[in-house]
Amino acid sequence: MMRSAFDEQLELLHKELITMGAACESVIAMSAEALTAGKPELAERVLELSAKIDRKEREIESMCLKILLQQQPVAGDLRVVSSALKMVTDMARIGDQSADIAEIITLANIRSTDDTYVIYDMSVATIKMVTESIDAFVKKDMRMAKDVIDYDDVVDSYFNQAKAMLIEMLGKPGADGEYAVDLLMIAKYFERIGDHAVNIAKWVLFSMTGSKE
């Protein structure tokens, strides 16, 4: 009977993580669209959704602590719940960094240009990483988790392209240095979002094996 109750709570935890993961995907996509479409009004919606992600973090933390206190899970189950606790911290940081991107777009009046499209491609790659890291946890798929970790090289490559592009931009006569720095900061935040997705994938591995490698 206790096991059945635990399984039900674990299933609910999975659903909540999927909901939070979907919100993270949305907030990244919105911040990227605000950048490439030149829509600062979208940035305001990013800030609202980021606040919802923070609330979801607190709800899931509370759920995990109740499971730990009420069910006294065995070692394997304990790893799953403790990993979920760590994952929501990274997911909340993804929301925060998307909000940081939105704030730069709003305050700096970032305009849509060809220069923003490498960064947009970078955002698409980070969404893929976030989606698959959460899927790997729910499906208990070690291969998928390891693929997310490897895929971080793609995001890093986009970041290096963005840096090279912005350095070239700064070398041109009449370059807008402040604009280039703002774009570089946005690219850096997307790179950090990729790093958080890697952390989530490593916690997936830990939940199954006890090791993050």
PDB file of N, CA, C and O in Angstrom, residues 45-94:
ATOM      1  N   ARG A  45       6.041  39.524 -21.203  1.00  0.00           N
ATOM      2  CA  ARG A  45       5.430  38.211 -20.943  1.00  0.00           C
ATOM      3  C   ARG A  45       6.456  37.221 -20.407  1.00  0.00           C
ATOM      4  O   ARG A  45       6.124  36.349 -19.607  1.00  0.00           O
ATOM      5  N   VAL A  46       7.701  37.369 -20.865  1.00  0.00           N
ATOM      6  CA  VAL A  46       8.783  36.515 -20.349  1.00  0.00           C
ATOM      7  C   VAL A  46       8.937  36.724 -18.845  1.00  0.00           C
ATOM      8  O   VAL A  46       9.073  35.759 -18.086  1.00  0.00           O
ATOM      9  N   LEU A  47       8.897  37.970 -18.409  1.00  0.00           N
ATOM     10  CA  LEU A  47       9.053  38.281 -16.987  1.00  0.00           C
ATOM     11  C   LEU A  47       7.915  37.660 -16.165  1.00  0.00           C
ATOM     12  O   LEU A  47       8.137  37.114 -15.077  1.00  0.00           O
ATOM     13  N   GLU A  48       6.697  37.703 -16.702  1.00  0.00           N
ATOM     14  CA  GLU A  48       5.543  37.106 -16.013  1.00  0.00           C
ATOM     15  C   GLU A  48       5.703  35.587 -15.901  1.00  0.00           C
ATOM     16  O   GLU A  48       5.463  35.001 -14.837  1.00  0.00           O
ATOM     17  N   LEU A  49       6.116  34.942 -17.003  1.00  0.00           N
ATOM     18  CA  LEU A  49       6.261  33.493 -17.013  1.00  0.00           C
ATOM     19  C   LEU A  49       7.418  33.048 -16.117  1.00  0.00           C
ATOM     20  O   LEU A  49       7.347  32.007 -15.453  1.00  0.00           O
ATOM     21  N   SER A  50       8.469  33.859 -16.076  1.00  0.00           N
ATOM     22  CA  SER A  50       9.595  33.558 -15.195  1.00  0.00           C
ATOM     23  C   SER A  50       9.156  33.527 -13.732  1.00  0.00           C
ATOM     24  O   SER A  50       9.589  32.670 -12.950  1.00  0.00           O
ATOM     25  N   ALA A  51       8.265  34.443 -13.359  1.00  0.00           N
ATOM     26  CA  ALA A  51       7.742  34.468 -11.988  1.00  0.00           C
ATOM     27  C   ALA A  51       6.933  33.204 -11.700  1.00  0.00           C
ATOM     28  O   ALA A  51       7.002  32.638 -10.596  1.00  0.00           O
ATOM     29  N   LYS A  52       6.186  32.712 -12.697  1.00  0.00           N
ATOM     30  CA  LYS A  52       5.417  31.470 -12.535  1.00  0.00           C
ATOM     31  C   LYS A  52       6.358  30.268 -12.348  1.00  0.00           C
ATOM     32  O   LYS A  52       6.072  29.352 -11.575  1.00  0.00           O
ATOM     33  N   ILE A  53       7.480  30.287 -13.075  1.00  0.00           N
ATOM     34  CA  ILE A  53       8.471  29.205 -12.944  1.00  0.00           C
ATOM     35  C   ILE A  53       9.039  29.191 -11.524  1.00  0.00           C
ATOM     36  O   ILE A  53       9.222  28.129 -10.927  1.00  0.00           O
ATOM     37  N   ASP A  54       9.296  30.378 -10.973  1.00  0.00           N
ATOM     38  CA  ASP A  54       9.796  30.457  -9.589  1.00  0.00           C
ATOM     39  C   ASP A  54       8.780  29.874  -8.603  1.00  0.00           C
ATOM     40  O   ASP A  54       9.150  29.164  -7.664  1.00  0.00           O
ATOM     41  N   ARG A  55       7.498  30.154  -8.840  1.00  0.00           N
ATOM     42  CA  ARG A  55       6.457  29.603  -7.954  1.00  0.00           C
ATOM     43  C   ARG A  55       6.384  28.085  -8.086  1.00  0.00           C
ATOM     44  O   ARG A  55       6.232  27.364  -7.095  1.00  0.00           O
ATOM     45  N   LYS A  56       6.520  27.602  -9.325  1.00  0.00           N
ATOM     46  CA  LYS A  56       6.496  26.150  -9.563  1.00  0.00           C
ATOM     47  C   LYS A  56       7.680  25.472  -8.875  1.00  0.00           C
ATOM     48  O   LYS A  56       7.543  24.356  -8.352  1.00  0.00           O
ATOM     49  N   GLU A  57       8.824  26.148  -8.854  1.00  0.00           N
ATOM     50  CA  GLU A  57       9.990  25.603  -8.152  1.00  0.00           C
ATOM     51  C   GLU A  57       9.647  25.354  -6.681  1.00  0.00           C
ATOM     52  O   GLU A  57       9.930  24.278  -6.128  1.00  0.00           O
ATOM     53  N   ARG A  58       9.027  26.328  -6.046  1.00  0.00           N
ATOM     54  CA  ARG A  58       8.676  26.189  -4.625  1.00  0.00           C
ATOM     55  C   ARG A  58       7.659  25.072  -4.399  1.00  0.00           C
ATOM     56  O   ARG A  58       7.757  24.311  -3.434  1.00  0.00           O
ATOM     57  N   GLU A  59       6.696  24.948  -5.323  1.00  0.00           N
ATOM     58  CA  GLU A  59       5.683  23.886  -5.201  1.00  0.00           C
ATOM     59  C   GLU A  59       6.325  22.497  -5.295  1.00  0.00           C
ATOM     60  O   GLU A  59       6.000  21.596  -4.519  1.00  0.00           O
ATOM     61  N   ILE A  60       7.236  22.335  -6.263  1.00  0.00           N
ATOM     62  CA  ILE A  60       7.873  21.020  -6.453  1.00  0.00           C
ATOM     63  C   ILE A  60       8.818  20.708  -5.300  1.00  0.00           C
ATOM     64  O   ILE A  60       8.890  19.561  -4.839  1.00  0.00           O
ATOM     65  N   GLU A  61       9.524  21.712  -4.816  1.00  0.00           N
ATOM     66  CA  GLU A  61      10.380  21.499  -3.639  1.00  0.00           C
ATOM     67  C   GLU A  61       9.555  21.006  -2.456  1.00  0.00           C
ATOM     68  O   GLU A  61       9.957  20.070  -1.760  1.00  0.00           O
ATOM     69  N   SER A  62       8.409  21.623  -2.246  1.00  0.00           N
ATOM     70  CA  SER A  62       7.514  21.225  -1.156  1.00  0.00           C
ATOM     71  C   SER A  62       7.035  19.781  -1.356  1.00  0.00           C
ATOM     72  O   SER A  62       7.008  18.976  -0.410  1.00  0.00           O
ATOM     73  N   MET A  63       6.683  19.439  -2.590  1.00  0.00           N
ATOM     74  CA  MET A  63       6.242  18.083  -2.906  1.00  0.00           C
ATOM     75  C   MET A  63       7.344  17.057  -2.619  1.00  0.00           C
ATOM     76  O   MET A  63       7.098  16.007  -2.012  1.00  0.00           O
ATOM     77  N   CYS A  64       8.564  17.384  -3.039  1.00  0.00           N
ATOM     78  CA  CYS A  64       9.701  16.472  -2.808  1.00  0.00           C
ATOM     79  C   CYS A  64       9.948  16.260  -1.318  1.00  0.00           C
ATOM     80  O   CYS A  64      10.181  15.128  -0.874  1.00  0.00           O
ATOM     81  N   LEU A  65       9.903  17.352  -0.554  1.00  0.00           N
ATOM     82  CA  LEU A  65      10.153  17.232   0.886  1.00  0.00           C
ATOM     83  C   LEU A  65       9.073  16.409   1.572  1.00  0.00           C
ATOM     84  O   LEU A  65       9.362  15.619   2.475  1.00  0.00           O
ATOM     85  N   LYS A  66       7.821  16.549   1.130  1.00  0.00           N
ATOM     86  CA  LYS A  66       6.733  15.739   1.694  1.00  0.00           C
ATOM     87  C   LYS A  66       6.950  14.255   1.393  1.00  0.00           C
ATOM     88  O   LYS A  66       6.724  13.395   2.252  1.00  0.00           O
ATOM     89  N   ILE A  67       7.374  13.960   0.154  1.00  0.00           N
ATOM     90  CA  ILE A  67       7.647  12.561  -0.213  1.00  0.00           C
ATOM     91  C   ILE A  67       8.743  11.988   0.682  1.00  0.00           C
ATOM     92  O   ILE A  67       8.628  10.877   1.212  1.00  0.00           O
ATOM     93  N   LEU A  68       9.801  12.777   0.878  1.00  0.00           N
ATOM     94  CA  LEU A  68      10.926  12.310   1.694  1.00  0.00           C
ATOM     95  C   LEU A  68      10.501  12.069   3.146  1.00  0.00           C
ATOM     96  O   LEU A  68      10.920  11.099   3.781  1.00  0.00           O
ATOM     97  N   LEU A  69       9.654  12.948   3.673  1.00  0.00           N
ATOM     98  CA  LEU A  69       9.230  12.844   5.075  1.00  0.00           C
ATOM     99  C   LEU A  69       8.178  11.759   5.286  1.00  0.00           C
ATOM    100  O   LEU A  69       8.211  11.041   6.290  1.00  0.00           O
ATOM    101  N   GLN A  70       7.264  11.623   4.324  1.00  0.00           N
ATOM    102  CA  GLN A  70       6.128  10.714   4.521  1.00  0.00           C
ATOM    103  C   GLN A  70       6.404   9.287   4.063  1.00  0.00           C
ATOM    104  O   GLN A  70       5.885   8.344   4.643  1.00  0.00           O
ATOM    105  N   GLN A  71       7.213   9.124   3.024  1.00  0.00           N
ATOM    106  CA  GLN A  71       7.361   7.798   2.407  1.00  0.00           C
ATOM    107  C   GLN A  71       8.636   7.062   2.808  1.00  0.00           C
ATOM    108  O   GLN A  71       8.736   5.867   2.614  1.00  0.00           O
ATOM    109  N   GLN A  72       9.611   7.785   3.351  1.00  0.00           N
ATOM    110  CA  GLN A  72      10.900   7.180   3.709  1.00  0.00           C
ATOM    111  C   GLN A  72      11.416   6.269   2.585  1.00  0.00           C
ATOM    112  O   GLN A  72      11.538   5.047   2.755  1.00  0.00           O
ATOM    113  N   PRO A  73      11.692   6.870   1.421  1.00  0.00           N
ATOM    114  CA  PRO A  73      12.068   6.051   0.254  1.00  0.00           C
ATOM    115  C   PRO A  73      13.397   5.325   0.433  1.00  0.00           C
ATOM    116  O   PRO A  73      14.284   5.779   1.157  1.00  0.00           O
ATOM    117  N   VAL A  74      13.509   4.179  -0.240  1.00  0.00           N
ATOM    118  CA  VAL A  74      14.760   3.410  -0.240  1.00  0.00           C
ATOM    119  C   VAL A  74      15.767   4.128  -1.133  1.00  0.00           C
ATOM    120  O   VAL A  74      15.431   5.101  -1.821  1.00  0.00           O
ATOM    121  N   ALA A  75      17.008   3.614  -1.157  1.00  0.00           N
ATOM    122  CA  ALA A  75      18.129   4.334  -1.782  1.00  0.00           C
ATOM    123  C   ALA A  75      17.848   4.800  -3.211  1.00  0.00           C
ATOM    124  O   ALA A  75      18.052   5.968  -3.544  1.00  0.00           O
ATOM    125  N   GLY A  76      17.343   3.897  -4.074  1.00  0.00           N
ATOM    126  CA  GLY A  76      17.102   4.264  -5.470  1.00  0.00           C
ATOM    127  C   GLY A  76      16.054   5.351  -5.606  1.00  0.00           C
ATOM    128  O   GLY A  76      16.213   6.299  -6.370  1.00  0.00           O
ATOM    129  N   ASP A  77      14.967   5.221  -4.842  1.00  0.00           N
ATOM    130  CA  ASP A  77      13.901   6.229  -4.872  1.00  0.00           C
ATOM    131  C   ASP A  77      14.379   7.553  -4.289  1.00  0.00           C
ATOM    132  O   ASP A  77      13.992   8.629  -4.750  1.00  0.00           O
ATOM    133  N   LEU A  78      15.228   7.458  -3.265  1.00  0.00           N
ATOM    134  CA  LEU A  78      15.772   8.661  -2.630  1.00  0.00           C
ATOM    135  C   LEU A  78      16.585   9.466  -3.644  1.00  0.00           C
ATOM    136  O   LEU A  78      16.502  10.692  -3.699  1.00  0.00           O
ATOM    137  N   ARG A  79      17.344   8.761  -4.485  1.00  0.00           N
ATOM    138  CA  ARG A  79      18.132   9.434  -5.527  1.00  0.00           C
ATOM    139  C   ARG A  79      17.225  10.160  -6.513  1.00  0.00           C
ATOM    140  O   ARG A  79      17.530  11.263  -6.948  1.00  0.00           O
ATOM    141  N   VAL A  80      16.106   9.528  -6.874  1.00  0.00           N
ATOM    142  CA  VAL A  80      15.172  10.129  -7.826  1.00  0.00           C
ATOM    143  C   VAL A  80      14.613  11.436  -7.267  1.00  0.00           C
ATOM    144  O   VAL A  80      14.609  12.473  -7.944  1.00  0.00           O
ATOM    145  N   VAL A  81      14.158  11.398  -6.009  1.00  0.00           N
ATOM    146  CA  VAL A  81      13.531  12.577  -5.413  1.00  0.00           C
ATOM    147  C   VAL A  81      14.565  13.683  -5.171  1.00  0.00           C
ATOM    148  O   VAL A  81      14.313  14.854  -5.446  1.00  0.00           O
ATOM    149  N   SER A  82      15.746  13.308  -4.677  1.00  0.00           N
ATOM    150  CA  SER A  82      16.781  14.315  -4.415  1.00  0.00           C
ATOM    151  C   SER A  82      17.281  14.917  -5.730  1.00  0.00           C
ATOM    152  O   SER A  82      17.588  16.116  -5.796  1.00  0.00           O
ATOM    153  N   SER A  83      17.311  14.122  -6.792  1.00  0.00           N
ATOM    154  CA  SER A  83      17.700  14.641  -8.113  1.00  0.00           C
ATOM    155  C   SER A  83      16.667  15.642  -8.621  1.00  0.00           C
ATOM    156  O   SER A  83      17.023  16.678  -9.186  1.00  0.00           O
ATOM    157  N   ALA A  84      15.386  15.331  -8.406  1.00  0.00           N
ATOM    158  CA  ALA A  84      14.318  16.256  -8.817  1.00  0.00           C
ATOM    159  C   ALA A  84      14.470  17.592  -8.096  1.00  0.00           C
ATOM    160  O   ALA A  84      14.281  18.661  -8.695  1.00  0.00           O
ATOM    161  N   LEU A  85      14.830  17.542  -6.818  1.00  0.00           N
ATOM    162  CA  LEU A  85      15.055  18.777  -6.048  1.00  0.00           C
ATOM    163  C   LEU A  85      16.150  19.627  -6.673  1.00  0.00           C
ATOM    164  O   LEU A  85      16.040  20.854  -6.752  1.00  0.00           O
ATOM    165  N   LYS A  86      17.227  18.970  -7.107  1.00  0.00           N
ATOM    166  CA  LYS A  86      18.344  19.689  -7.735  1.00  0.00           C
ATOM    167  C   LYS A  86      17.948  20.224  -9.114  1.00  0.00           C
ATOM    168  O   LYS A  86      18.318  21.330  -9.505  1.00  0.00           O
ATOM    169  N   MET A  87      17.179  19.410  -9.859  1.00  0.00           N
ATOM    170  CA  MET A  87      16.786  19.796 -11.215  1.00  0.00           C
ATOM    171  C   MET A  87      15.940  21.066 -11.228  1.00  0.00           C
ATOM    172  O   MET A  87      16.129  21.932 -12.080  1.00  0.00           O
ATOM    173  N   VAL A  88      15.005  21.175 -10.271  1.00  0.00           N
ATOM    174  CA  VAL A  88      14.123  22.356 -10.296  1.00  0.00           C
ATOM    175  C   VAL A  88      14.904  23.639 -10.008  1.00  0.00           C
ATOM    176  O   VAL A  88      14.516  24.712 -10.478  1.00  0.00           O
ATOM    177  N   THR A  89      16.004  23.517  -9.279  1.00  0.00           N
ATOM    178  CA  THR A  89      16.859  24.695  -9.049  1.00  0.00           C
ATOM    179  C   THR A  89      17.443  25.178 -10.380  1.00  0.00           C
ATOM    180  O   THR A  89      17.424  26.380 -10.677  1.00  0.00           O
ATOM    181  N   ASP A  90      17.939  24.232 -11.186  1.00  0.00           N
ATOM    182  CA  ASP A  90      18.481  24.602 -12.501  1.00  0.00           C
ATOM    183  C   ASP A  90      17.388  25.138 -13.416  1.00  0.00           C
ATOM    184  O   ASP A  90      17.604  26.090 -14.176  1.00  0.00           O
ATOM    185  N   MET A  91      16.205  24.539 -13.348  1.00  0.00           N
ATOM    186  CA  MET A  91      15.092  25.001 -14.187  1.00  0.00           C
ATOM    187  C   MET A  91      14.675  26.427 -13.811  1.00  0.00           C
ATOM    188  O   MET A  91      14.367  27.248 -14.682  1.00  0.00           O
ATOM    189  N   ALA A  92      14.683  26.710 -12.513  1.00  0.00           N
ATOM    190  CA  ALA A  92      14.353  28.073 -12.066  1.00  0.00           C
ATOM    191  C   ALA A  92      15.395  29.069 -12.564  1.00  0.00           C
ATOM    192  O   ALA A  92      15.056  30.200 -12.950  1.00  0.00           O
ATOM    193  N   ARG A  93      16.674  28.670 -12.570  1.00  0.00           N
ATOM    194  CA  ARG A  93      17.719  29.562 -13.087  1.00  0.00           C
ATOM    195  C   ARG A  93      17.530  29.813 -14.584  1.00  0.00           C
ATOM    196  O   ARG A  93      17.830  30.897 -15.080  1.00  0.00           O
ATOM    197  N   ILE A  94      17.031  28.807 -15.312  1.00  0.00           N
ATOM    198  CA  ILE A  94      16.729  28.995 -16.739  1.00  0.00           C
ATOM    199  C   ILE A  94      15.681  30.091 -16.901  1.00  0.00           C
ATOM    200  O   ILE A  94      15.799  30.971 -17.764  1.00  0.00           O
TER     201      ILE A  94
END
